[in-house]
GROMACS .gro file of C-alpha atoms in nm:
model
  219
    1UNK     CA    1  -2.463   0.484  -1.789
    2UNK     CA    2  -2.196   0.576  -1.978
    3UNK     CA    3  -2.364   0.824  -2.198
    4UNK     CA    4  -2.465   1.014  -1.896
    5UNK     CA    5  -2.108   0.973  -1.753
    6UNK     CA    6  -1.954   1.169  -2.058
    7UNK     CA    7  -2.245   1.432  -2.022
    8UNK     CA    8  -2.102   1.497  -1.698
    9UNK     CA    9  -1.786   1.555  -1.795
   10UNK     CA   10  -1.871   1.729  -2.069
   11UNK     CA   11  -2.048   1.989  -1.820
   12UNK     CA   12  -1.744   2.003  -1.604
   13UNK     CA   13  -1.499   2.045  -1.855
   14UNK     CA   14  -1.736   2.311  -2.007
   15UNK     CA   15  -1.684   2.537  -1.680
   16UNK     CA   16  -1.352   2.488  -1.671
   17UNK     CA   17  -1.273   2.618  -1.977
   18UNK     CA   18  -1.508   2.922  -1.938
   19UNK     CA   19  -1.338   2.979  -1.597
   20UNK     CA   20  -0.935   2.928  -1.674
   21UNK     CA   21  -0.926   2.897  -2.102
   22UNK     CA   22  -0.718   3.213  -2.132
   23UNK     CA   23  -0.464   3.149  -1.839
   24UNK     CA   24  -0.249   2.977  -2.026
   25UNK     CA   25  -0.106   2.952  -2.395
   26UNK     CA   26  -0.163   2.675  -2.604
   27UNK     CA   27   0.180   2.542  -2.533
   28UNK     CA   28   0.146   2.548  -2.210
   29UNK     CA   29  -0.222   2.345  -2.233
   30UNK     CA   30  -0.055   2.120  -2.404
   31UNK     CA   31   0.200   2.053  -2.162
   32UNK     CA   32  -0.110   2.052  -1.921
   33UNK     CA   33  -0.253   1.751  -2.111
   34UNK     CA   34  -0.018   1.545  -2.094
   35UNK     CA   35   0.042   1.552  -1.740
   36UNK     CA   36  -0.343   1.476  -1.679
   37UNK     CA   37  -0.595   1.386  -1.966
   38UNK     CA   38  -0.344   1.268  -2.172
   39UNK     CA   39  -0.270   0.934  -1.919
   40UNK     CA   40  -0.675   0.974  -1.803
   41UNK     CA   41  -0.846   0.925  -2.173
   42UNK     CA   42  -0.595   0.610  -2.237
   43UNK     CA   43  -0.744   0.440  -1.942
   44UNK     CA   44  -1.140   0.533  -2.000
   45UNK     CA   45  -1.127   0.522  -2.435
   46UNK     CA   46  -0.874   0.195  -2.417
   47UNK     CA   47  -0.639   0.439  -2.669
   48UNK     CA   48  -0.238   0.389  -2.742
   49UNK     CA   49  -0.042   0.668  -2.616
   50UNK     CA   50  -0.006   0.724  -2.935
   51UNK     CA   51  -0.342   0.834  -3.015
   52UNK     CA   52  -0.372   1.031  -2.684
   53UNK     CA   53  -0.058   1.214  -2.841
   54UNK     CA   54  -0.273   1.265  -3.115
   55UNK     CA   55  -0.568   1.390  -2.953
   56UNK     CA   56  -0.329   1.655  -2.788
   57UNK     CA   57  -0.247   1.744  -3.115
   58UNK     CA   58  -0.611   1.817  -3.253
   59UNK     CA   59  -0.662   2.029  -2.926
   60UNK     CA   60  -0.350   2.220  -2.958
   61UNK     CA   61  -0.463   2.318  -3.299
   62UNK     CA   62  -0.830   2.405  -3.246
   63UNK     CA   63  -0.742   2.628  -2.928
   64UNK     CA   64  -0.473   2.817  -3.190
   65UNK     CA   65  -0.777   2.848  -3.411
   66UNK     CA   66  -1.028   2.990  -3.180
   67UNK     CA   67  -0.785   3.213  -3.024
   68UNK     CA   68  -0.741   3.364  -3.385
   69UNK     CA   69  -1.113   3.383  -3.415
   70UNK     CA   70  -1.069   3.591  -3.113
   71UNK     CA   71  -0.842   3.842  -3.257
   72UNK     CA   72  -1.037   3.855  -3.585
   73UNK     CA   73  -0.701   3.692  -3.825
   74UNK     CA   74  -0.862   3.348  -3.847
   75UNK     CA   75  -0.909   3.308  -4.267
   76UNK     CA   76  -1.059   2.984  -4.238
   77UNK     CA   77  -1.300   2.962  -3.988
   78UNK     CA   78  -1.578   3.229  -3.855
   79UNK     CA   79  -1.698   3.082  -3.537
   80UNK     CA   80  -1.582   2.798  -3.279
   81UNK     CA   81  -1.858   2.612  -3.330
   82UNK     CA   82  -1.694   2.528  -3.714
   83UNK     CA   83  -1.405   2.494  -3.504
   84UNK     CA   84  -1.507   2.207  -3.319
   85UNK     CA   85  -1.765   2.058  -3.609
   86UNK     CA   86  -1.380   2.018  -3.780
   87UNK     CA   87  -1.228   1.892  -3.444
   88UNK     CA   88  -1.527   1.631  -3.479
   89UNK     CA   89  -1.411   1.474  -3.733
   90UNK     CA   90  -1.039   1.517  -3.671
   91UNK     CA   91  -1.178   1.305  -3.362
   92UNK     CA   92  -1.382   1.105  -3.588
   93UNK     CA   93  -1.015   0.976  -3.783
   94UNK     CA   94  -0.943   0.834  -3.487
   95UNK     CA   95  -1.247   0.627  -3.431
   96UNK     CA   96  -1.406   0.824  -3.153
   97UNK     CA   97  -1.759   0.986  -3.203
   98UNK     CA   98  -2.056   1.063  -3.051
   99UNK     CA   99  -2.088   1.146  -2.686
  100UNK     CA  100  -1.724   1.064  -2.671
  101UNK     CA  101  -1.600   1.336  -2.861
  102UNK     CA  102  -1.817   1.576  -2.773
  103UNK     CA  103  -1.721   1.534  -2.396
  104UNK     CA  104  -1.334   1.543  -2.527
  105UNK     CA  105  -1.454   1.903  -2.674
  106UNK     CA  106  -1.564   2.072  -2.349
  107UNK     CA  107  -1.239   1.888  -2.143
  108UNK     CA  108  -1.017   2.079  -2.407
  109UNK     CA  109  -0.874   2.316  -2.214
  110UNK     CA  110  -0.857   2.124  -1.852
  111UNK     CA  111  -0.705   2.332  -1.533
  112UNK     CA  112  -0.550   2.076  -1.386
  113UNK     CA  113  -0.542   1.731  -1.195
  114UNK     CA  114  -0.366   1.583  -0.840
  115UNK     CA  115  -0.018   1.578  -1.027
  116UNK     CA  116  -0.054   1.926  -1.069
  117UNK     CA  117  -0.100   2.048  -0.721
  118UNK     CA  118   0.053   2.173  -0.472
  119UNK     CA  119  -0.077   2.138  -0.136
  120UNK     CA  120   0.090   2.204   0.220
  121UNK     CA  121  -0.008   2.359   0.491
  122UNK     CA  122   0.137   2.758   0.524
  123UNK     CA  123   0.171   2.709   0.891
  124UNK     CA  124   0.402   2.484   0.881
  125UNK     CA  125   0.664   2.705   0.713
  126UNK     CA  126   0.785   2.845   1.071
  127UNK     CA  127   0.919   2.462   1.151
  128UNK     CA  128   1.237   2.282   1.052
  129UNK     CA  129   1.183   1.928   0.883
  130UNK     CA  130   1.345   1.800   1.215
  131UNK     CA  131   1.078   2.006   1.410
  132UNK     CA  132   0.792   1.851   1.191
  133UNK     CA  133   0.928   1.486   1.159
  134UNK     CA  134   0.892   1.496   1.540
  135UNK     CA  135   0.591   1.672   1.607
  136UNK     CA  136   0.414   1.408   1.334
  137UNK     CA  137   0.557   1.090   1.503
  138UNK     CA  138   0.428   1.229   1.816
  139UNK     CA  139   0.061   1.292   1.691
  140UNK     CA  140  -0.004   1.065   1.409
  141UNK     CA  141   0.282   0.727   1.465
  142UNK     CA  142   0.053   0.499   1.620
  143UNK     CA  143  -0.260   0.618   1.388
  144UNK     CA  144  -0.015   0.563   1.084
  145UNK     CA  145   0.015   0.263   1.208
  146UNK     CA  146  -0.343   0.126   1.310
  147UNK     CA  147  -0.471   0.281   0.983
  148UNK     CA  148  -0.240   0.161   0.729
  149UNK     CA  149  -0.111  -0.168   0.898
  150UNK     CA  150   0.243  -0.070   0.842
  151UNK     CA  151   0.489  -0.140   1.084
  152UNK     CA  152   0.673   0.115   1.289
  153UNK     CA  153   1.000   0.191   1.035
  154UNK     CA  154   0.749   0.248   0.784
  155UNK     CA  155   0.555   0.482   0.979
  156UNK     CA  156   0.810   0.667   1.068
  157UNK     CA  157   0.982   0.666   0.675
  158UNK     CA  158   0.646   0.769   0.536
  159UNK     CA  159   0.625   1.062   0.801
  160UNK     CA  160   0.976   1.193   0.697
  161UNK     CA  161   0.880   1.153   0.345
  162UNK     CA  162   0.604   1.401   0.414
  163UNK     CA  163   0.804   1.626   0.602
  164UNK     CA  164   0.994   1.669   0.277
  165UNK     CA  165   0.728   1.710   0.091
  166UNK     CA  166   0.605   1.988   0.321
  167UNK     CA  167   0.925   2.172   0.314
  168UNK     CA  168   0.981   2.122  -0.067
  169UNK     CA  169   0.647   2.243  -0.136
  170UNK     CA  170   0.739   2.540   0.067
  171UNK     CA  171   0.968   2.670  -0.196
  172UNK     CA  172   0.733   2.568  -0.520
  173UNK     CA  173   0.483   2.782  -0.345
  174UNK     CA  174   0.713   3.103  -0.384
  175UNK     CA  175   0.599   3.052  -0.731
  176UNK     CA  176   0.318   3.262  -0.818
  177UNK     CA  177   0.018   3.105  -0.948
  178UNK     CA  178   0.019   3.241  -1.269
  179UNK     CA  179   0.338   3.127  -1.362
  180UNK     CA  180   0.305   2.740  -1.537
  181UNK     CA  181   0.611   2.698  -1.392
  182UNK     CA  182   0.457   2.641  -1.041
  183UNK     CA  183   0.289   2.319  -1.204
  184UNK     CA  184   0.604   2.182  -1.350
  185UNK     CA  185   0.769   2.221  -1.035
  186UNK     CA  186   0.460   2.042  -0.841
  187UNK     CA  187   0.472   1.778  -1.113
  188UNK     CA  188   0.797   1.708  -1.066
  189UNK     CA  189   0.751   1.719  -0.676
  190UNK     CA  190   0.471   1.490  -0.659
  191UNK     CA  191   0.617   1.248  -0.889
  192UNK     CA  192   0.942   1.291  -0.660
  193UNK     CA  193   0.705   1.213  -0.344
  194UNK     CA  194   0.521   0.919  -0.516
  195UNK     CA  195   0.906   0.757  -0.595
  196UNK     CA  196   0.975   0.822  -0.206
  197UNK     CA  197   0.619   0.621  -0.120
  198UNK     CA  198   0.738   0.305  -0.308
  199UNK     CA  199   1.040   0.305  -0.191
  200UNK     CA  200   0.938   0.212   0.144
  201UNK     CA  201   0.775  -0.154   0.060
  202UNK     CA  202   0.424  -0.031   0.080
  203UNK     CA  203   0.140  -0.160  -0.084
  204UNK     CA  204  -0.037   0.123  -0.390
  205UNK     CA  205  -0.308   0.090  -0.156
  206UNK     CA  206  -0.120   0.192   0.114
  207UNK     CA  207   0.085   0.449  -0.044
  208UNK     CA  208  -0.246   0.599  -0.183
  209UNK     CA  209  -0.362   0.555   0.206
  210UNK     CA  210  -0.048   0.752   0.292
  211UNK     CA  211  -0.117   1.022   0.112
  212UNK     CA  212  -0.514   1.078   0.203
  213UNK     CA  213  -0.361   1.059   0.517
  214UNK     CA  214  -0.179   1.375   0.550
  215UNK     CA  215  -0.449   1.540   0.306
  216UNK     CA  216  -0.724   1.456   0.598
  217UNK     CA  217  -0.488   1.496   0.919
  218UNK     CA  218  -0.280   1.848   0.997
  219UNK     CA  219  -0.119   1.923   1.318
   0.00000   0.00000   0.00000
C-alpha cells in the first residue's frame, strides 16, 4: 500500500514540476518547501526537522545543477538523470531509499499547498467588512451553528473572522501571480486566519469545519 502510495505521488509531483519548474528560482522553491513539504515529509517519513532542513538542502542544490545543465555551464554533470542518481544517494545519507526517494525526486519542485493560497471570492470586493459580516450572519448564523455545534458568539466571531479574511485577501490579490511575494503574503494571511480560529475556543475539528465552511458556502 504504501509503495503504490509513493508511486502516486511520485506521478503528481512529476506534473507539477513539468508544469510550474521554471516559475520560480531556486530560492524561492526553497522558501516554497518549507512552507509545505518541508512540515508534510516530517509527518509521513517520521524525520527531525532537521533532516527535512536537510532534504531542502539536497533539492536546492540539484535544481541549481539542472538549471546549469540547462544553460550548458554545468562541468560536472551531463544530464539530470546523473543529477538525481547523485541526489539518490545524497538521500540515501540520510537513510531514505527506494520508492521513498524516488517519490521525493519528482515532488522536488512542488507548486504549492493550502498555506499557500489565496482564495476569496472577487465579488465580494464591492462590500464593506460591515456589509459582509451582516449579510453572512443573515444567511449562514444558524447553519454555522447546526453544523459546527458552536454556540451563537462563536458563530458570529468565526463569521467576522472570515470577513477579514475576505477583505485582507482582497489586497494580497493585487499581487500578481507571478510575483512569490503573493505566497508570502497568503502564508502569512492564512497563518494570521488560523491564529484568529483558535482564538475563539473551538475545537481543530471545528476550526478545520470553519474553514470548509466558507470554502463550500458563498453568498
Amino acid at each position: 500500500m504504501k509503495k503504490r502510495v509513493w508511486g502516486i505521488l511520485a506521478f503528481l509531483g512529476f506534473s507539477i514540476l513539468v508544469v510550474q519548474a521554471q516559475q520560480w528560482t531556486p530560492e524561492e522553491q526553497l522558501e516554497l518547501f518549507g512552507y509545505c513539504e518541508k512540515g508534510l515529509l516530517m509527518k509521513e517519513l517520521g524525520i527531525s526537522e532537521e533532516t527535512a532542513n536537510k532534504i531542502g538542502q539536497i533539492n536546492y542544490w540539484a535544481t541549481l545543477q539542472k538549471l546549469k545543465i540547462e544553460a550548458n555551464t554545468n562541468d560536472t554533470f551531463a544530464t539530470v538523470n546523473e543529477v538525481n542518481q547523485e541526489v539518490l544517494k545524497k538521500y540515501k545519507n540520510l537513510s531514505i531509499t527506494g520508492d521513498r526517494a524516488k517519490g521525493l525526486i519528482s515532488r522536488m519542485n512542488a507548486t504549492g499547498c493550502p498555506i499557500t493560497q489565496l482564495r476569496y471570492n472577487k465579488s465580494y470586493d464591492t462590500l464593506s467588512k460591515v456589509q459582509l459580516v451582516v449579510a453572512y450572519k443573515a444567511k449562514f448564523r444558524k447553519k454555522l451553528i447546526d453544523q459546527l455545534g458552536v454556540n451563537g458568539r462563536q458563530a458570529d466571531l468565526i463569521i467576522d473572522t472570515e470577513a477579514w479574511k475576505q477583505k485582507e485577501s482582497f489586497t494580497v490579490a493585487q499581487i500578481p501571480e507571478s510575483d512569490f511575494n503573493r505566497i508570502r503574503k497568503s502564508v502569512q494571511l492564512n497563518n494570521e486566519y488560523d491564529k484568529k480560529l483558535k482564538l475563539i475556543d473551538l475545537t481543530e475539528q471545528q476550526k478545520n469545519q470553519a474553514i470548509e465552511f466558507f470554502i463550500q458556502n458563498q453568498l
